[in-house]
XYZ file of C-alpha atoms in Angstrom:
321
model
C 19.683 -27.787 -3.291
C 21.813 -24.893 -2.019
C 20.457 -21.417 -1.543
C 19.908 -19.917 -4.999
C 20.737 -16.208 -5.187
C 19.719 -15.931 -8.851
C 16.279 -17.403 -8.097
C 15.949 -14.981 -5.181
C 16.778 -12.028 -7.455
C 14.201 -13.184 -10.027
C 11.589 -13.657 -7.321
C 12.248 -10.266 -5.715
C 12.139 -8.293 -8.976
C 8.996 -10.157 -10.067
C 7.297 -9.485 -6.741
C 8.144 -5.767 -6.867
C 6.819 -5.610 -10.441
C 3.566 -7.224 -9.296
C 3.303 -4.778 -6.390
C 3.610 -1.716 -8.635
C 1.324 -3.000 -11.421
C -1.344 -4.069 -8.904
C -1.336 -0.629 -7.258
C -1.606 1.226 -10.571
C -4.469 -0.897 -11.932
C -6.335 -1.480 -8.669
C -9.354 0.806 -9.335
C -9.926 -1.008 -12.645
C -9.576 -4.334 -10.835
C -12.146 -3.304 -8.196
C -14.681 -2.160 -10.819
C -14.152 -5.373 -12.796
C -14.494 -7.626 -9.748
C -17.678 -5.964 -8.434
C -19.252 -6.198 -11.890
C -18.276 -9.865 -12.276
C -19.546 -10.755 -8.798
C -23.108 -9.560 -9.496
C -25.231 -12.531 -10.588
C -28.757 -11.340 -11.384
C -31.270 -11.502 -14.192
C -30.772 -8.806 -16.845
C -33.740 -6.671 -15.697
C -32.518 -6.755 -12.073
C -28.855 -5.944 -12.628
C -27.436 -2.975 -10.744
C -24.479 -2.619 -13.096
C -24.841 -2.698 -16.887
C -21.093 -2.555 -17.408
C -17.844 -1.987 -15.543
C -18.087 1.797 -15.943
C -21.298 1.814 -13.863
C -19.281 0.738 -10.828
C -16.954 3.698 -11.315
C -19.846 6.156 -11.696
C -21.476 4.779 -8.537
C -18.296 5.442 -6.561
C -18.036 8.977 -7.972
C -21.735 9.790 -7.419
C -21.620 8.627 -3.792
C -18.331 10.380 -3.047
C -16.654 7.028 -2.464
C -13.831 7.247 -5.006
C -11.257 6.222 -2.399
C -13.322 3.072 -1.769
C -12.121 1.854 -5.163
C -8.913 1.157 -3.256
C -10.558 -0.880 -0.477
C -8.526 -4.023 0.058
C -5.452 -2.627 -1.727
C -3.132 -3.545 1.137
C -4.344 -7.150 1.163
C -4.177 -7.386 -2.631
C -0.648 -5.999 -2.646
C 0.387 -8.448 0.049
C -1.153 -11.313 -1.916
C 0.423 -10.150 -5.193
C 3.874 -9.683 -3.658
C 3.884 -13.060 -1.901
C 2.343 -14.970 -4.828
C 4.708 -13.525 -7.429
C 7.708 -14.055 -5.149
C 6.753 -17.695 -4.577
C 5.932 -18.215 -8.262
C 9.154 -16.771 -9.662
C 11.300 -18.442 -7.012
C 9.449 -21.759 -7.391
C 9.670 -21.625 -11.189
C 13.402 -20.883 -11.123
C 13.983 -23.531 -8.417
C 12.034 -26.291 -10.209
C 13.688 -25.409 -13.519
C 17.182 -25.678 -12.066
C 16.242 -28.882 -10.246
C 14.969 -30.394 -13.506
C 18.140 -29.446 -15.390
C 20.293 -30.861 -12.605
C 18.418 -34.173 -12.473
C 18.266 -34.668 -16.255
C 21.681 -33.272 -17.080
C 20.211 -31.203 -19.915
C 21.441 -27.700 -20.708
C 18.035 -26.411 -21.783
C 14.451 -27.179 -20.795
C 11.917 -28.343 -23.392
C 8.476 -26.884 -24.003
C 6.502 -29.620 -22.215
C 8.834 -29.643 -19.218
C 8.686 -25.857 -19.098
C 4.885 -25.924 -18.953
C 4.893 -28.576 -16.219
C 7.368 -26.531 -14.178
C 5.165 -23.457 -14.587
C 2.041 -25.315 -13.444
C 3.908 -26.787 -10.440
C 5.125 -23.337 -9.385
C 1.616 -21.943 -9.863
C 0.044 -24.711 -7.769
C 2.438 -24.064 -4.882
C 1.648 -20.364 -5.087
C -2.130 -20.873 -5.045
C -2.133 -23.218 -2.062
C -0.125 -20.783 0.064
C -1.841 -17.520 -0.924
C -5.478 -18.625 -1.383
C -6.726 -17.135 1.950
C -5.331 -13.736 0.937
C -6.907 -14.040 -2.507
C -10.299 -14.845 -0.964
C -10.018 -11.963 1.519
C -9.079 -9.415 -1.166
C -12.012 -10.519 -3.360
C -14.433 -10.084 -0.452
C -13.036 -6.628 0.295
C -13.413 -5.546 -3.327
C -16.982 -6.832 -3.614
C -18.151 -5.333 -0.304
C -20.297 -2.196 -0.380
C -18.236 0.943 -0.838
C -16.979 2.159 2.520
C -18.044 -1.007 4.374
C -15.141 -3.313 3.700
C -13.794 -5.258 6.681
C -10.102 -5.482 7.520
C -7.941 -8.499 6.696
C -7.623 -9.748 10.276
C -11.382 -9.468 10.908
C -12.209 -11.304 7.676
C -9.783 -14.124 8.427
C -10.896 -14.427 12.063
C -14.581 -14.575 11.080
C -14.001 -17.183 8.364
C -13.574 -20.895 8.875
C -10.617 -22.713 7.325
C -12.779 -24.023 4.485
C -14.148 -20.527 3.781
C -10.627 -19.094 3.665
C -9.829 -21.588 0.906
C -13.005 -20.934 -1.113
C -12.578 -21.776 -4.822
C -9.203 -23.442 -4.248
C -9.997 -26.093 -6.867
C -10.797 -23.445 -9.480
C -7.643 -21.506 -8.580
C -5.583 -24.648 -9.131
C -7.351 -25.187 -12.458
C -6.481 -21.629 -13.496
C -2.760 -22.390 -13.162
C -3.140 -23.888 -16.651
C -3.771 -20.389 -18.048
C -0.065 -19.721 -18.788
C 0.194 -23.136 -20.465
C -2.705 -22.288 -22.782
C -1.159 -18.884 -23.455
C 2.249 -20.387 -24.289
C 0.723 -23.047 -26.565
C -1.379 -20.462 -28.404
C 1.649 -18.184 -28.786
C 3.772 -21.031 -30.171
C 1.112 -22.034 -32.715
C 0.580 -18.438 -33.850
C 4.324 -17.925 -34.087
C 4.844 -20.983 -36.291
C 2.033 -19.939 -38.642
C 3.367 -16.404 -38.939
C 6.905 -17.598 -39.652
C 5.653 -20.007 -42.327
C 3.648 -17.227 -43.929
C 6.651 -14.914 -43.915
C 8.809 -17.681 -45.387
C 6.444 -18.125 -48.325
C 6.565 -14.402 -49.040
C 10.362 -14.357 -49.165
C 11.926 -14.598 -52.604
C 15.352 -15.557 -51.282
C 15.901 -18.574 -49.052
C 18.844 -16.831 -47.396
C 16.540 -14.191 -45.944
C 14.133 -16.601 -44.282
C 13.021 -15.388 -40.832
C 14.416 -17.196 -37.810
C 12.673 -15.177 -35.132
C 9.848 -12.730 -34.649
C 10.373 -9.007 -34.485
C 9.788 -7.313 -31.121
C 6.506 -5.806 -32.318
C 5.243 -9.129 -33.748
C 6.145 -10.920 -30.517
C 4.289 -8.269 -28.485
C 1.157 -8.531 -30.645
C 1.176 -12.352 -30.662
C 1.774 -12.377 -26.915
C -1.254 -10.142 -26.341
C -3.404 -12.274 -28.678
C -2.257 -15.460 -26.945
C -3.122 -13.978 -23.546
C -6.576 -13.030 -24.836
C -7.116 -16.601 -26.077
C -6.045 -18.076 -22.732
C -8.311 -15.649 -20.867
C -11.266 -16.477 -23.131
C -10.809 -20.231 -22.617
C -10.520 -19.993 -18.823
C -12.904 -17.082 -18.230
C -15.940 -19.145 -17.100
C -13.735 -20.533 -14.312
C -12.589 -17.001 -13.445
C -16.205 -15.798 -13.231
C -17.197 -18.751 -11.017
C -14.201 -18.132 -8.752
C -15.143 -14.505 -8.156
C -18.797 -15.448 -7.607
C -17.802 -17.966 -4.938
C -15.408 -15.577 -3.184
C -17.704 -12.509 -3.338
C -18.834 -10.871 -0.105
C -22.388 -11.526 1.092
C -24.761 -8.560 0.869
C -25.881 -7.089 4.186
C -29.457 -6.605 2.991
C -30.113 -10.170 1.843
C -33.537 -11.588 2.584
C -33.923 -15.260 3.522
C -34.367 -16.446 -0.055
C -31.395 -14.450 -1.316
C -29.302 -15.671 1.610
C -30.105 -19.287 0.736
C -29.206 -18.631 -2.910
C -25.985 -16.952 -1.793
C -24.957 -20.058 0.142
C -25.561 -22.210 -2.933
C -23.245 -19.952 -4.942
C -20.361 -20.829 -2.626
C -19.860 -24.160 -4.397
C -18.612 -24.711 -7.941
C -21.779 -26.487 -9.049
C -23.931 -23.858 -7.317
C -22.087 -20.987 -8.984
C -22.371 -22.625 -12.407
C -26.089 -23.279 -11.942
C -26.837 -19.761 -10.631
C -25.037 -18.030 -13.504
C -26.746 -20.292 -16.064
C -30.188 -19.837 -14.493
C -30.054 -16.046 -14.101
C -27.868 -14.893 -16.984
C -27.729 -17.722 -19.490
C -24.714 -18.861 -21.509
C -23.426 -15.335 -22.104
C -23.332 -14.823 -18.347
C -20.210 -16.962 -18.154
C -18.443 -14.244 -20.181
C -19.847 -11.218 -18.370
C -17.068 -8.659 -17.871
C -14.546 -10.415 -20.114
C -13.588 -7.130 -21.821
C -12.453 -5.608 -18.533
C -10.720 -8.855 -17.561
C -8.694 -8.910 -20.789
C -7.822 -5.219 -20.498
C -6.701 -5.585 -16.899
C -4.797 -8.841 -17.532
C -2.913 -7.584 -20.578
C -1.992 -4.264 -18.930
C -0.991 -6.014 -15.700
C 1.224 -8.550 -17.484
C 2.874 -5.855 -19.583
C 3.539 -3.602 -16.574
C 4.801 -6.464 -14.412
C 7.279 -7.735 -17.004
C 8.421 -4.223 -17.937
C 9.080 -3.262 -14.306
C 10.694 -6.633 -13.589
C 13.121 -6.224 -16.488
C 13.969 -2.670 -15.448
C 14.817 -3.524 -11.843
C 16.194 -7.069 -12.205
C 19.807 -5.910 -12.626
C 19.548 -3.496 -9.693
C 18.015 -6.235 -7.539
C 20.846 -8.600 -8.447
C 23.501 -6.006 -7.516
C 21.782 -5.218 -4.205
C 21.527 -8.893 -3.266
C 25.201 -9.449 -4.106
C 26.119 -6.463 -1.940
C 23.905 -7.777 0.874
C 25.475 -11.241 0.680
C 28.962 -9.728 0.758
C 28.036 -7.561 3.759
C 26.598 -10.535 5.655
C 29.668 -12.630 4.834
C 32.054 -9.910 6.088
C 29.980 -9.422 9.236
C 30.018 -13.169 9.928
C 33.784 -13.275 9.381
C 34.347 -10.431 11.833
C 32.214 -12.101 14.479
C 34.153 -15.356 14.115
C 37.505 -13.574 14.395
C 36.414 -11.512 17.401
């Protein structure tokens, strides 16, 4: 398939939106990740909630450490969103070209989204692992990206890859939940209408926003145990581990080990530890990303058209010279 300028514009605006939203919400993301990564019995827990992480940073004069790993996270967010938006647009256009259809159905749309997500995860997983280790390191003692990657084996760089691939179904769950909620709301509104001519055909902007947020919460709730296991596996090892804790830490680096450790130390509710912060961060991040993407998409398109025209004119001049 030829080079797709429209897909490139979508990918670029989406990546810039991810970059800005990640930077704005990064302290919240750090507090959330450190809280989620702690797997201890209730009477041994260092953090009772996400706010405790923030107060620790303030009390120790390490507020700037809430931004440790920001560069790596931004790099990962930019690359992953660029690949996702470009891959989604590319696979969608490829599907329409092969089938000859003018529009893409719901099932095909979900499959395209999962395929784009899988490609993204495979390419960016080492950066995701590195950023998680930076965030969960002790404040002020985070290692740099190059040092983390050089000290890790290939298998360690791709820690929790299977769970990350599983989490690509999150948008599918969100879309399905949104569609079901939408149909129920429209049916309810239809029953309340006295005139058949005034039956609703679409949701209002406010209703769509609310249902979208609810659907995202449902998808996060369903997949949250996998999210918690992923962070547990990718978390940095503590420097002051004794031999027993070090052995337990190694067990946590597998999916079965992480599941068993959380169950043993925290019980069933442990799989949902920190879900409030996860939902808050996810909803705010999605809203900011899409808002910024929509605001800059037209400007990005114009800039890319201007760049293509400039490159074409330059190439023409070189040929004629």
